[in-house]
Amino acid sequence: LWDFGNGQSGNQASHTIVYADPGTYTVKFTAVFNNAAVTKTKTITVRETPDITITANKFSLCKPDNITFTANGSSNITGWLWTFDDGSPAQTTSVNTLTKFFPNFDTVRVIVRGYTSEGCSMTAALTIRIARFPLTATVTPKEGCRPVVASFQLITSLLPGDTRQNVLWQWGDATPNASNNFGSFNHTYNTTQTITNAKVTVTTIQGCVSEYTFPTFGFGTPPTNTQAYTTALRDTFCGSETVQFFASATNANLYTWNFGGGVIRTSATNTIFHRFSSLGNKNAIVTPSFNGCPGLKDTVKVFIKGVIAYYDVTNTCTQKNRYLFQNNSLGNISKFEWTFSDAPGFIDSVNFNAPHTFPTVGTFNTHLLLRDYTTGCIDTLRQNIYTAVPNFTSDKSSVCRDSLVIYNVNQSYPANAGYSYDYYINNDTIPDTTSTVINYNPTNHGISNDYVVIKDTLPGTCSDTLYLGNSTRVKGPVAAFTSTSSVCADTAITFTNLSYPFYPNEPIVSHLWTFGDNKSDSAINPAPHKYPAKGGTYTATLLVTDVNGCGNKISKPVVIHPLPVVRVLPKRDTLCAGQSLELIAYSIDNVTWSPNNQISCLNCDTVTVNPTTSVDYVALATTAFNCKKTDTGFIKVYSPFNLTLSPADTTICPGDSVAYRLNSNGFVTWTPSLYLNNPGIFNPVSKPLDDITYEVVVKDSFNCFTDTAFATINLYDAPTVNAGPDLKFDFNQPFTLNPAYTGNIESYLWSPGQGLDCRTCPTASGIAKVPTDYIIKIKDINGCRAADTVSVKINCLNSKLYMPSAFTPNGDGLNDFYFPLAQGGQKIKSFVIYNRLGVKMFERQNFEPNIASLGWDGKYQGFNELNTQSFVWMAETICNGEVILHKGNVLMIR
């Protein structure tokens, strides 16, 4: 987070800042970490940029000279650097003036840079011009009859402060020059010689010189002895003739002829040619002149007779090669003859206005001949007629939008015939071109009837209008989409495709979205797109291509506004109820806090909070573009608590334990720690040997609050039982168990109960069949318990082992296992069976007798492959700790 001290701020790692005004600025930089913020400040001194201007004692020179430059600037400027763009070396001065000589006519830019002692600088510049001052002049009149007073007038622009010092007038007529400092002068010319070297030279008080030479002019005297006539020495001419006129006059150098009808022509020679456009009496008036001084006129009268040929040309659009020649000739037409170059030998003297059908293609000459038998005059008029059967073609009748189509006018008129072409293509007009080939890229979808109009130079003829043989079909899709133009960086933009095929039966087959961030998508409607968080302006483009391969694309800009940066510190903290804490939201944007729970300000960066319960304080930063981001500081509040201890006071039986539970956590102390399994935990177990009282002190983990609880444990008097000494009987002898008891006994329980006449009686009787340890358990009215054990053993002298002589392991459920049978409390230590070869067929150790499933099932290694045969068995039994060996034979019957 940056505060640059000039009202600007930023949240990037680095910034470039331009300080517009001099001064001292305190820049504050804060780096925010997960749980801490570090701030540094530095002072930036922005020194004043000097003001500077440049002037010169002259901004223009009309000759090579010195110019003194003066640079004016701030008082803290200590040095000056002068540079010139005329190639001369730069100069450094410690003063603000410089005088430089400019030796050449040129335009030079002068730049001066002023430096302060602190290294700041600024430049100023001006342009000077070294050139002769502009000078022109006029003379009026430039011709006429002498003597002529000619008026000369200067037109000039001198440098500021400069004035004319001398004006030298050179008249060019051998008369003395005149010298003054006037801007105008009159001079009388008496000569008839042409003035070719009149000029004026101006010298200024600054020594600048410029001169101007006047264009040739002259004056004369009126020519005399004017004579005019036709060279044919006759005055009557046919309308078809061009008449040659002759004029002469003494000292004339120009003849001006007026032929009537507004036709005026001049000639520097004696002869001139003219053909009249109408019949009848005509006057040709000539005026001779010498250097603009006119002499006497003379008139030549002529009569124009006979005929003058003239016709107009028309045709129709239905038959363009058929023309009508409208005869508009003048005079007494005794005979007319139409001839056409496509019909040699054919003469039409019948149709005054001649129709004629030319071949459809070609260049043809039309000739009209007129005769006047009365005067004997004839006249002719020729004109070319062009016919053609052009056609209009293109290289494509179906084209993708924006693709090239080449249009051709084929078999058209000759290039020198003066025809022009107006093209009407794809609702566009290309007028007045002489080209018969047009390259065009259509931009409008749809079908257009493209055509061309071919125009000739004859006003009465029909233009060719040529359509393509087939209409032009411009195909391809129309690309279109909508999207939000600007969003915040955490918002994905939805692009909605509105593209469609211009022709429904030519569907769009591919879409290519490029989003301007090096990512693309080919879906019809792409998934909402999220731009980089840094923000910026991107160009989103959709290119659609149809089944014909025609493509169209459209682009739109998308502006992504970056999210604000906000960081709350501390991120987590702890308070005792009633205390306050300062929270800081580090951000360069506007901040709003929530919730409004014991907080000093909702819109401040730094706030004071004193919540009563644990709470998340959320700082919401909002930019000028309404982009938002939050950060949270969690404040855990420790409140006073009421400590409870469960169980509280209690009485237990000796040997029992008490499991304690506390309703709080933090730091706990048990006093005393006697009999506790762990005195430093909240749920210890006490197993006291005596009555005891515990004091429990609990502090919360932030050491804000403490509470104390007490618990007492009392012990009941324990009941006792003595089952008596162990007993030993012969097998099957009756016995009675009669323990001694103390205490208020509530219940009795013997185990095991098999073989006893009563399990819940104080005494119990039974028959000694197997050695047994009997346990008597008692419980008094307080639930306290006691137990004792008495052993009943069997005398081994009365113990026997019973083994059958045969067994039938055939799976019929009868006599399928071979196992030991015993009485008198014996245990089987081992039981082994061998065949007659000494191979061990079966073995089991340490098991109870009389259990069939623990015997031999007649199998060897899991298979029933043994036949009827005899086996040897050996057994070891244990009775009252004595091991007794038994042996014998057994027959297995299959």
mmCIF file with all atom_site columns, C-alpha atoms in Angstrom, residues 731 769-770 798-807 815 817-828 830-831 847-856 873 875-877 886:
data_model
loop_
_atom_site.group_PDB
_atom_site.id
_atom_site.type_symbol
_atom_site.label_atom_id
_atom_site.label_alt_id
_atom_site.label_comp_id
_atom_site.label_asym_id
_atom_site.label_entity_id
_atom_site.label_seq_id
_atom_site.pdbx_PDB_ins_code
_atom_site.Cartn_x
_atom_site.Cartn_y
_atom_site.Cartn_z
_atom_site.occupancy
_atom_site.B_iso_or_equiv
_atom_site.pdbx_formal_charge
_atom_site.auth_seq_id
_atom_site.auth_comp_id
_atom_site.auth_asym_id
_atom_site.auth_atom_id
_atom_site.pdbx_PDB_model_num
ATOM 1  C CA . PHE A 1 731 ? -14.284 -89.133  42.649 1.00 0.00 ? 731 PHE A CA 1
ATOM 2  C CA . LYS A 1 769 ? -16.513 -85.330  39.568 1.00 0.00 ? 769 LYS A CA 1
ATOM 3  C CA . VAL A 1 770 ? -13.850 -82.981  38.144 1.00 0.00 ? 770 VAL A CA 1
ATOM 4  C CA . ASN A 1 798 ? -9.724  -93.088  41.624 1.00 0.00 ? 798 ASN A CA 1
ATOM 5  C CA . SER A 1 799 ? -9.109  -91.681  38.099 1.00 0.00 ? 799 SER A CA 1
ATOM 6  C CA . LYS A 1 800 ? -9.351  -93.875  35.020 1.00 0.00 ? 800 LYS A CA 1
ATOM 7  C CA . LEU A 1 801 ? -8.940  -93.428  31.217 1.00 0.00 ? 801 LEU A CA 1
ATOM 8  C CA . TYR A 1 802 ? -11.398 -95.237  28.979 1.00 0.00 ? 802 TYR A CA 1
ATOM 9  C CA . MET A 1 803 ? -10.399 -95.902  25.318 1.00 0.00 ? 803 MET A CA 1
ATOM 10 C CA . PRO A 1 804 ? -12.639 -97.904  22.862 1.00 0.00 ? 804 PRO A CA 1
ATOM 11 C CA . SER A 1 805 ? -11.056 -100.816 21.003 1.00 0.00 ? 805 SER A CA 1
ATOM 12 C CA . ALA A 1 806 ? -12.483 -99.797  17.599 1.00 0.00 ? 806 ALA A CA 1
ATOM 13 C CA . PHE A 1 807 ? -14.318 -96.963  15.732 1.00 0.00 ? 807 PHE A CA 1
ATOM 14 C CA . ASN A 1 815 ? -18.696 -93.646  16.423 1.00 0.00 ? 815 ASN A CA 1
ATOM 15 C CA . PHE A 1 817 ? -14.249 -90.071  16.082 1.00 0.00 ? 817 PHE A CA 1
ATOM 16 C CA . TYR A 1 818 ? -11.708 -91.835  18.265 1.00 0.00 ? 818 TYR A CA 1
ATOM 17 C CA . PHE A 1 819 ? -11.093 -89.771  21.462 1.00 0.00 ? 819 PHE A CA 1
ATOM 18 C CA . PRO A 1 820 ? -10.169 -90.229  25.196 1.00 0.00 ? 820 PRO A CA 1
ATOM 19 C CA . LEU A 1 821 ? -12.901 -90.774  27.777 1.00 0.00 ? 821 LEU A CA 1
ATOM 20 C CA . ALA A 1 822 ? -11.951 -89.917  31.433 1.00 0.00 ? 822 ALA A CA 1
ATOM 21 C CA . GLN A 1 823 ? -13.305 -89.196  34.893 1.00 0.00 ? 823 GLN A CA 1
ATOM 22 C CA . GLY A 1 824 ? -11.753 -87.904  38.030 1.00 0.00 ? 824 GLY A CA 1
ATOM 23 C CA . GLY A 1 825 ? -10.648 -84.456  36.753 1.00 0.00 ? 825 GLY A CA 1
ATOM 24 C CA . GLN A 1 826 ? -7.977  -85.558  34.401 1.00 0.00 ? 826 GLN A CA 1
ATOM 25 C CA . LYS A 1 827 ? -6.549  -83.340  31.641 1.00 0.00 ? 827 LYS A CA 1
ATOM 26 C CA . ILE A 1 828 ? -5.133  -84.758  28.384 1.00 0.00 ? 828 ILE A CA 1
ATOM 27 C CA . SER A 1 830 ? -0.988  -85.433  24.710 1.00 0.00 ? 830 SER A CA 1
ATOM 28 C CA . PHE A 1 831 ? -2.784  -87.975  22.494 1.00 0.00 ? 831 PHE A CA 1
ATOM 29 C CA . PHE A 1 847 ? -7.221  -80.542  25.706 1.00 0.00 ? 847 PHE A CA 1
ATOM 30 C CA . GLU A 1 848 ? -10.217 -81.699  27.695 1.00 0.00 ? 848 GLU A CA 1
ATOM 31 C CA . PRO A 1 849 ? -11.293 -85.403  27.516 1.00 0.00 ? 849 PRO A CA 1
ATOM 32 C CA . ASN A 1 850 ? -14.767 -86.613  26.539 1.00 0.00 ? 850 ASN A CA 1
ATOM 33 C CA . ILE A 1 851 ? -15.037 -84.246  23.495 1.00 0.00 ? 851 ILE A CA 1
ATOM 34 C CA . ALA A 1 852 ? -15.508 -86.232  20.278 1.00 0.00 ? 852 ALA A CA 1
ATOM 35 C CA . SER A 1 853 ? -14.591 -83.405  17.883 1.00 0.00 ? 853 SER A CA 1
ATOM 36 C CA . LEU A 1 854 ? -11.110 -83.184  19.479 1.00 0.00 ? 854 LEU A CA 1
ATOM 37 C CA . GLY A 1 855 ? -10.364 -86.853  18.551 1.00 0.00 ? 855 GLY A CA 1
ATOM 38 C CA . TRP A 1 856 ? -9.176  -88.548  15.342 1.00 0.00 ? 856 TRP A CA 1
ATOM 39 C CA . TRP A 1 873 ? -2.324  -95.034  20.525 1.00 0.00 ? 873 TRP A CA 1
ATOM 40 C CA . ALA A 1 875 ? -1.957  -90.760  25.874 1.00 0.00 ? 875 ALA A CA 1
ATOM 41 C CA . GLU A 1 876 ? -0.558  -88.693  28.740 1.00 0.00 ? 876 GLU A CA 1
ATOM 42 C CA . THR A 1 877 ? -3.018  -87.443  31.382 1.00 0.00 ? 877 THR A CA 1
ATOM 43 C CA . HIS A 1 886 ? -1.493  -94.762  28.880 1.00 0.00 ? 886 HIS A CA 1
#
